[in-house]
Amino acid sequence: MREKADSDLVRRQNRLLLLEALRQHGAMARVDMGRHTGLSPASITSISSQLIGDGILEEAHTPHTAAEGPQRRGRPTTQIDFNPKGANVVAVKVSIDGLELALADARGAILARRTSRSATHDADSAAFGKLVADEITALLTKARVPTRRVARVGIAVQGVADSQAGTVVWSPAFRGRNISVAAAIEERLGIACRVANDANMIAEGLIGSDRKRYGGTAAVVFMGWGVGMGLIINGQVYHGPTGAAAEFGHMNHLPDGPLCRCGRRGCVEAYVADYSLLRWASGHAATQPPSSNAIPPDDMLALEAAAHRGEPAAVSAYAKAGEALGFGLARLIAILTPARIVLAGPGTRAMPLIRPHLERALEQGVVDELRRTVEIEVVPIDTDMIIKGTIDRALRHVDREIFAHGPLKKGRELETVA
Amino acid sequence: MREKADSDLVRRQNRLLLLEALRQHGAMARVDMGRHTGLSPASITSISSQLIGDGILEEAHTPHTAAEGPQRRGRPTTQIDFNPKGANVVAVKVSIDGLELALADARGAILARRTSRSATHDADSAAFGKLVADEITALLTKARVPTRRVARVGIAVQGVADSQAGTVVWSPAFRGRNISVAAAIEERLGIACRVANDANMIAEGLIGSDRKRYGGTAAVVFMGWGVGMGLIINGQVYHGPTGAAAEFGHMNHLPDGPLCRCGRRGCVEAYVADYSLLRWASGHAATQPPSSNAIPPDDMLALEAAAHRGEPAAVSAYAKAGEALGFGLARLIAILTPARIVLAGPGTRAMPLIRPHLERALEQGVVDELRRTVEIEVVPIDTDMIIKGTIDRALRHVDREIFAHGPLKKGRELETVA
DNA sequence: AACATTTTTTTGGACGCCGAAATAAAACAA
DNA sequence: TTGTTTTATTTCGGCGTCCAAAAAAATGTT
């Protein structure tokens, strides 16, 4: 109970209700909107016609060929969907070896992509801001979309992002700390911009893909070059008080454990991440500082093969990873008891090697009653999930902050209409 | 966005807004309500006069003696407050050695108390339901308050409560498991009833006492006969998907650690709880099953004194507790980064002994950047906080579920009016 | 006694919802 | 072909709640 209720709130809330139904179920007739929102047909007519007038939705004039099933009696429905020209969003994924960009329309369809191998590692706020802004401009030029049509930019990074301040607090992609990103983009391009952790964006994408399944309380653990986590609490991706994401990867497993990239010892990541597995297997001391170079995928494949062949060092590396991951999840369950834990990322390829040890750790670490209520599933996520999640999140934000507000009288003059 | 918005929602929301302002700041004039809620004077007049008509609020006809400050110019204000006769609530605290009850009016003032030493340990659902119902009846008889005036009963227990099902999943107060409580009360007395974990009720009480301070994201750790936690996320006490509270006490600290009451090994509780400290200090094997008897407070005082005198076994017990607690909090911070961690309960008496080890563990277990954003404070909580929190929570629920709904036309005929 | 100042109530208008009735657009039936 | 049935959508009038502006109330000040 935050906001006072008046007719303005009613309009926003119901417009948003309708937009959300459309996002979730795709194009639908007015009747279906009524079913999904609980609003009366009269209200649906009124709201939808306004949204169409605002250029946000449009009636599908499909020659009804794609009509599902046999034609039923009665007046045929007219499908309504987002107007693709209503607004655009841009998603940017920052990784160690470059940038990946995508431009999407209001329906979430990707219109153009762009990849850049520019080195970001040594960039400071100014340089990185310019780089991203230039890349976005190039992407828009290619797609012939004017800048003012872009309602929002979402940026996903590995590491700790402060989404409130719009900065990258710490990331393996940068040598520096507290790189300010959002402000630079907003200043250079005049587009609202949001920075977020990449695991959170995967969580966002999962919510978008199946609200039933992932909409309650769930944790998404990303295993690969590092270990990240996105937390969904009551259907919302959790950003802590400071806007930073959960740092499951840097949760301690054992005091005085192996050295982690973050400088502490015994973090979960120092057992489970790619570099950690290789370090165990190569017989190097656990106190050896982890390499900061990117790891060629082939190295991991070779390690997995070795473990499958039964080579002791490799087998034991995965055993240690499984135990650390299992106790980590056990601790997570003790605190939050999420309904579902999703393991994702390239690291899950080795799940058959890890799983038995993970399960054993869970048995040791969690009371049976709790363990049974948590479902653990493995989703081999294609990397594009980060981009898609970023787009999803940006669009949901546009729905809420721009589309739901109705005819933008005064104030921002964002040209969202064709 | 869950609910469709219509005039009904508007009324509920604004009535609730006003009631919450009143709960938080106490009696106030209509002007102040306008300031707190953002509603226009016209609306405030309308809403407040309806609430008064419903018997929920009342004008204070104090002879303005208590008027603060020198009389100012202009029409004097009329204070408005909850009508104490609007509704009553009952709070019940269940502990190992008996029941503690309190009856409060709509302002939260406690009208009557009752303590009972009845043994609950061997009770099953039926017997316990009867016991609680009888105790409540006796309390009401003493206070001459008819049963139908009680809008809600809140029950706080140690251990795991499923607040959705209204059952006690597991508690040191009971030998049995899954004791159904809420249903029994509702059936016998016809009063809505809610079961909750006692640490959660402390959290609820803290929110009520200082929303600014505890209203964001915070964790309340209770240290004493056991270790419990209440989690506040975005201003709301978190109840997991199953309605169970956080089980910080049974979060694993070290694999193969000391045996815990829950049957696992290495739980935080097995280092920090009263029985664990005594076990370390007495030199018993860590695999010795913990005693299930209540521990006399004097034993703990003696142990503290021994540690202050520097007896090695006692000192080391507190060192181990501090380390376990510190790493436990470090893991909590990695996952949620709460803005504030509150340590509470009798166990905090020994904080001077524990603190240095706790701090050292935090340094080892948490990235500096995160550690700095978390404030850790010690609050020596009087036991009554659980009762007060339970009352608070019950009243807030009455505000939301009954008072905000307006003149109860059809349906429930709960006589809330004098 | 007249004015100033602050709080509270009254009045009239706006907005957005809803139910009921009307209209639209098809399939089906004679 | 023409009417009937069926389903989708729009139109219309009423209702509830908000707000701004004006009025009333209650007191202090001059």
PDB file of C-alpha atoms in Angstrom, chain A residues 83-226:
ATOM      1  CA  ASN A  83       1.801  -2.573 -32.530  1.00  0.00           C
ATOM      2  CA  PRO A  84       5.383  -3.436 -33.452  1.00  0.00           C
ATOM      3  CA  LYS A  85       5.985   0.200 -34.209  1.00  0.00           C
ATOM      4  CA  GLY A  86       4.830   1.265 -30.774  1.00  0.00           C
ATOM      5  CA  ALA A  87       8.340   1.312 -29.369  1.00  0.00           C
ATOM      6  CA  ASN A  88      11.693  -0.397 -29.642  1.00  0.00           C
ATOM      7  CA  VAL A  89      14.174  -1.587 -27.068  1.00  0.00           C
ATOM      8  CA  VAL A  90      17.850  -2.460 -27.223  1.00  0.00           C
ATOM      9  CA  ALA A  91      19.570  -5.193 -25.222  1.00  0.00           C
ATOM     10  CA  VAL A  92      23.318  -5.205 -24.665  1.00  0.00           C
ATOM     11  CA  LYS A  93      25.276  -8.108 -23.239  1.00  0.00           C
ATOM     12  CA  VAL A  94      28.754  -7.328 -21.980  1.00  0.00           C
ATOM     13  CA  SER A  95      31.215 -10.161 -21.663  1.00  0.00           C
ATOM     14  CA  ILE A  96      34.936 -10.516 -21.289  1.00  0.00           C
ATOM     15  CA  ASP A  97      35.579 -10.633 -24.999  1.00  0.00           C
ATOM     16  CA  GLY A  98      33.180  -8.044 -26.324  1.00  0.00           C
ATOM     17  CA  LEU A  99      29.656  -6.741 -26.726  1.00  0.00           C
ATOM     18  CA  GLU A 100      26.540  -8.358 -28.106  1.00  0.00           C
ATOM     19  CA  LEU A 101      23.583  -6.169 -29.053  1.00  0.00           C
ATOM     20  CA  ALA A 102      20.041  -6.752 -30.208  1.00  0.00           C
ATOM     21  CA  LEU A 103      17.232  -4.460 -31.286  1.00  0.00           C
ATOM     22  CA  ALA A 104      13.657  -5.583 -30.695  1.00  0.00           C
ATOM     23  CA  ASP A 105      10.214  -4.211 -31.504  1.00  0.00           C
ATOM     24  CA  ALA A 106       7.330  -3.855 -29.094  1.00  0.00           C
ATOM     25  CA  ARG A 107       6.319  -7.483 -29.642  1.00  0.00           C
ATOM     26  CA  GLY A 108       9.747  -8.674 -28.599  1.00  0.00           C
ATOM     27  CA  ALA A 109      10.757  -9.738 -32.090  1.00  0.00           C
ATOM     28  CA  ILE A 110      14.433  -9.179 -32.742  1.00  0.00           C
ATOM     29  CA  LEU A 111      14.943  -6.838 -35.692  1.00  0.00           C
ATOM     30  CA  ALA A 112      18.728  -6.632 -35.804  1.00  0.00           C
ATOM     31  CA  ARG A 113      21.823  -7.876 -34.047  1.00  0.00           C
ATOM     32  CA  ARG A 114      25.372  -6.769 -33.777  1.00  0.00           C
ATOM     33  CA  THR A 115      28.490  -8.209 -32.190  1.00  0.00           C
ATOM     34  CA  SER A 116      31.641  -6.360 -31.417  1.00  0.00           C
ATOM     35  CA  ARG A 117      34.966  -7.672 -30.256  1.00  0.00           C
ATOM     36  CA  SER A 118      36.141  -4.402 -28.819  1.00  0.00           C
ATOM     37  CA  ALA A 119      38.206  -4.836 -25.722  1.00  0.00           C
ATOM     38  CA  THR A 120      36.416  -3.436 -22.712  1.00  0.00           C
ATOM     39  CA  HIS A 121      38.770  -4.655 -20.066  1.00  0.00           C
ATOM     40  CA  ASP A 122      40.720  -1.461 -19.594  1.00  0.00           C
ATOM     41  CA  ALA A 123      37.899   0.956 -20.338  1.00  0.00           C
ATOM     42  CA  ASP A 124      36.814   3.558 -17.826  1.00  0.00           C
ATOM     43  CA  SER A 125      33.334   5.035 -17.504  1.00  0.00           C
ATOM     44  CA  ALA A 126      33.760   7.555 -20.292  1.00  0.00           C
ATOM     45  CA  ALA A 127      35.384   5.238 -22.786  1.00  0.00           C
ATOM     46  CA  PHE A 128      32.931   2.437 -22.156  1.00  0.00           C
ATOM     47  CA  GLY A 129      29.961   4.778 -22.379  1.00  0.00           C
ATOM     48  CA  LYS A 130      31.151   6.044 -25.732  1.00  0.00           C
ATOM     49  CA  LEU A 131      31.772   2.526 -26.983  1.00  0.00           C
ATOM     50  CA  VAL A 132      28.302   1.289 -26.084  1.00  0.00           C
ATOM     51  CA  ALA A 133      26.615   4.422 -27.394  1.00  0.00           C
ATOM     52  CA  ASP A 134      28.457   4.114 -30.705  1.00  0.00           C
ATOM     53  CA  GLU A 135      27.575   0.454 -31.022  1.00  0.00           C
ATOM     54  CA  ILE A 136      23.917   1.192 -30.370  1.00  0.00           C
ATOM     55  CA  THR A 137      23.952   3.968 -32.938  1.00  0.00           C
ATOM     56  CA  ALA A 138      25.490   1.624 -35.489  1.00  0.00           C
ATOM     57  CA  LEU A 139      22.875  -1.009 -34.736  1.00  0.00           C
ATOM     58  CA  LEU A 140      20.057   1.498 -35.180  1.00  0.00           C
ATOM     59  CA  THR A 141      21.526   2.828 -38.389  1.00  0.00           C
ATOM     60  CA  LYS A 142      21.720  -0.649 -39.831  1.00  0.00           C
ATOM     61  CA  ALA A 143      18.096  -1.300 -38.929  1.00  0.00           C
ATOM     62  CA  ARG A 144      16.999   2.180 -40.029  1.00  0.00           C
ATOM     63  CA  VAL A 145      15.327   2.864 -36.707  1.00  0.00           C
ATOM     64  CA  PRO A 146      15.587   6.429 -35.432  1.00  0.00           C
ATOM     65  CA  THR A 147      17.040   6.816 -31.964  1.00  0.00           C
ATOM     66  CA  ARG A 148      13.962   8.477 -30.557  1.00  0.00           C
ATOM     67  CA  ARG A 149      11.934   5.352 -31.206  1.00  0.00           C
ATOM     68  CA  VAL A 150      13.983   3.395 -28.706  1.00  0.00           C
ATOM     69  CA  ALA A 151      12.243   3.548 -25.376  1.00  0.00           C
ATOM     70  CA  ARG A 152      14.837   1.751 -23.336  1.00  0.00           C
ATOM     71  CA  VAL A 153      18.238   0.121 -23.262  1.00  0.00           C
ATOM     72  CA  GLY A 154      18.990  -2.861 -21.034  1.00  0.00           C
ATOM     73  CA  ILE A 155      22.579  -3.833 -20.281  1.00  0.00           C
ATOM     74  CA  ALA A 156      23.504  -7.213 -18.815  1.00  0.00           C
ATOM     75  CA  VAL A 157      26.915  -7.791 -17.255  1.00  0.00           C
ATOM     76  CA  GLN A 158      28.615 -10.548 -15.365  1.00  0.00           C
ATOM     77  CA  GLY A 159      29.456  -9.627 -11.834  1.00  0.00           C
ATOM     78  CA  VAL A 160      27.940  -7.122  -9.491  1.00  0.00           C
ATOM     79  CA  ALA A 161      25.716  -4.470 -11.003  1.00  0.00           C
ATOM     80  CA  ASP A 162      24.067  -1.746  -9.023  1.00  0.00           C
ATOM     81  CA  SER A 163      20.858  -1.329 -10.931  1.00  0.00           C
ATOM     82  CA  GLN A 164      19.795   1.670  -8.907  1.00  0.00           C
ATOM     83  CA  ALA A 165      22.924   3.663  -9.541  1.00  0.00           C
ATOM     84  CA  GLY A 166      23.292   2.272 -13.046  1.00  0.00           C
ATOM     85  CA  THR A 167      26.878   1.218 -12.420  1.00  0.00           C
ATOM     86  CA  VAL A 168      28.965  -1.910 -12.697  1.00  0.00           C
ATOM     87  CA  VAL A 169      30.373  -2.345  -9.209  1.00  0.00           C
ATOM     88  CA  TRP A 170      32.656  -5.187 -10.115  1.00  0.00           C
ATOM     89  CA  SER A 171      32.881  -7.408 -13.155  1.00  0.00           C
ATOM     90  CA  PRO A 172      35.411  -9.758 -14.693  1.00  0.00           C
ATOM     91  CA  ALA A 173      34.904  -7.773 -17.889  1.00  0.00           C
ATOM     92  CA  PHE A 174      36.538  -4.710 -16.366  1.00  0.00           C
ATOM     93  CA  ARG A 175      39.724  -4.055 -14.571  1.00  0.00           C
ATOM     94  CA  GLY A 176      38.251  -0.972 -12.920  1.00  0.00           C
ATOM     95  CA  ARG A 177      35.491  -0.752 -10.364  1.00  0.00           C
ATOM     96  CA  ASN A 178      32.283   1.234 -10.195  1.00  0.00           C
ATOM     97  CA  ILE A 179      32.056   1.909 -13.894  1.00  0.00           C
ATOM     98  CA  SER A 180      29.125   4.226 -14.489  1.00  0.00           C
ATOM     99  CA  VAL A 181      27.175   3.093 -17.512  1.00  0.00           C
ATOM    100  CA  ALA A 182      23.511   4.055 -17.447  1.00  0.00           C
ATOM    101  CA  ALA A 183      24.128   7.751 -16.979  1.00  0.00           C
ATOM    102  CA  ALA A 184      26.523   7.847 -19.928  1.00  0.00           C
ATOM    103  CA  ILE A 185      24.011   6.226 -22.267  1.00  0.00           C
ATOM    104  CA  GLU A 186      21.174   8.408 -21.111  1.00  0.00           C
ATOM    105  CA  GLU A 187      23.270  11.459 -21.644  1.00  0.00           C
ATOM    106  CA  ARG A 188      24.660  10.528 -25.041  1.00  0.00           C
ATOM    107  CA  LEU A 189      21.532   9.042 -26.581  1.00  0.00           C
ATOM    108  CA  GLY A 190      18.734  10.365 -24.422  1.00  0.00           C
ATOM    109  CA  ILE A 191      17.354   6.880 -23.826  1.00  0.00           C
ATOM    110  CA  ALA A 192      16.469   5.460 -20.419  1.00  0.00           C
ATOM    111  CA  CYS A 193      18.997   2.790 -19.548  1.00  0.00           C
ATOM    112  CA  ARG A 194      19.242   0.049 -16.962  1.00  0.00           C
ATOM    113  CA  VAL A 195      22.202  -2.095 -15.940  1.00  0.00           C
ATOM    114  CA  ALA A 196      21.654  -5.532 -14.452  1.00  0.00           C
ATOM    115  CA  ASN A 197      23.379  -8.742 -13.576  1.00  0.00           C
ATOM    116  CA  ASP A 198      23.288 -11.388 -16.287  1.00  0.00           C
ATOM    117  CA  ALA A 199      21.952 -14.177 -14.070  1.00  0.00           C
ATOM    118  CA  ASN A 200      19.116 -11.898 -13.088  1.00  0.00           C
ATOM    119  CA  MET A 201      18.327 -11.447 -16.744  1.00  0.00           C
ATOM    120  CA  ILE A 202      18.144 -15.201 -17.207  1.00  0.00           C
ATOM    121  CA  ALA A 203      15.681 -15.267 -14.331  1.00  0.00           C
ATOM    122  CA  GLU A 204      13.742 -12.505 -16.016  1.00  0.00           C
ATOM    123  CA  GLY A 205      13.645 -14.536 -19.211  1.00  0.00           C
ATOM    124  CA  LEU A 206      12.427 -17.631 -17.388  1.00  0.00           C
ATOM    125  CA  ILE A 207       9.608 -15.671 -15.793  1.00  0.00           C
ATOM    126  CA  GLY A 208       8.660 -14.407 -19.218  1.00  0.00           C
ATOM    127  CA  SER A 209       8.766 -17.882 -20.717  1.00  0.00           C
ATOM    128  CA  ASP A 210       6.667 -19.661 -18.102  1.00  0.00           C
ATOM    129  CA  ARG A 211       5.089 -17.637 -15.373  1.00  0.00           C
ATOM    130  CA  LYS A 212       3.325 -20.620 -13.835  1.00  0.00           C
ATOM    131  CA  ARG A 213       6.548 -22.475 -13.364  1.00  0.00           C
ATOM    132  CA  TYR A 214       8.940 -19.724 -12.388  1.00  0.00           C
ATOM    133  CA  GLY A 215       6.621 -17.017 -11.139  1.00  0.00           C
ATOM    134  CA  GLY A 216       6.647 -17.911  -7.440  1.00  0.00           C
ATOM    135  CA  THR A 217       9.879 -18.185  -5.515  1.00  0.00           C
ATOM    136  CA  ALA A 218      12.801 -19.670  -7.374  1.00  0.00           C
ATOM    137  CA  ALA A 219      16.555 -19.447  -7.745  1.00  0.00           C
ATOM    138  CA  VAL A 220      18.454 -19.615 -11.020  1.00  0.00           C
ATOM    139  CA  VAL A 221      22.065 -20.661 -10.677  1.00  0.00           C
ATOM    140  CA  PHE A 222      24.330 -20.023 -13.626  1.00  0.00           C
ATOM    141  CA  MET A 223      27.400 -22.264 -13.865  1.00  0.00           C
ATOM    142  CA  GLY A 224      30.185 -21.563 -16.298  1.00  0.00           C
ATOM    143  CA  TRP A 225      33.159 -19.210 -16.365  1.00  0.00           C
ATOM    144  CA  GLY A 226      31.795 -18.023 -13.025  1.00  0.00           C
TER     145      GLY A 226
END
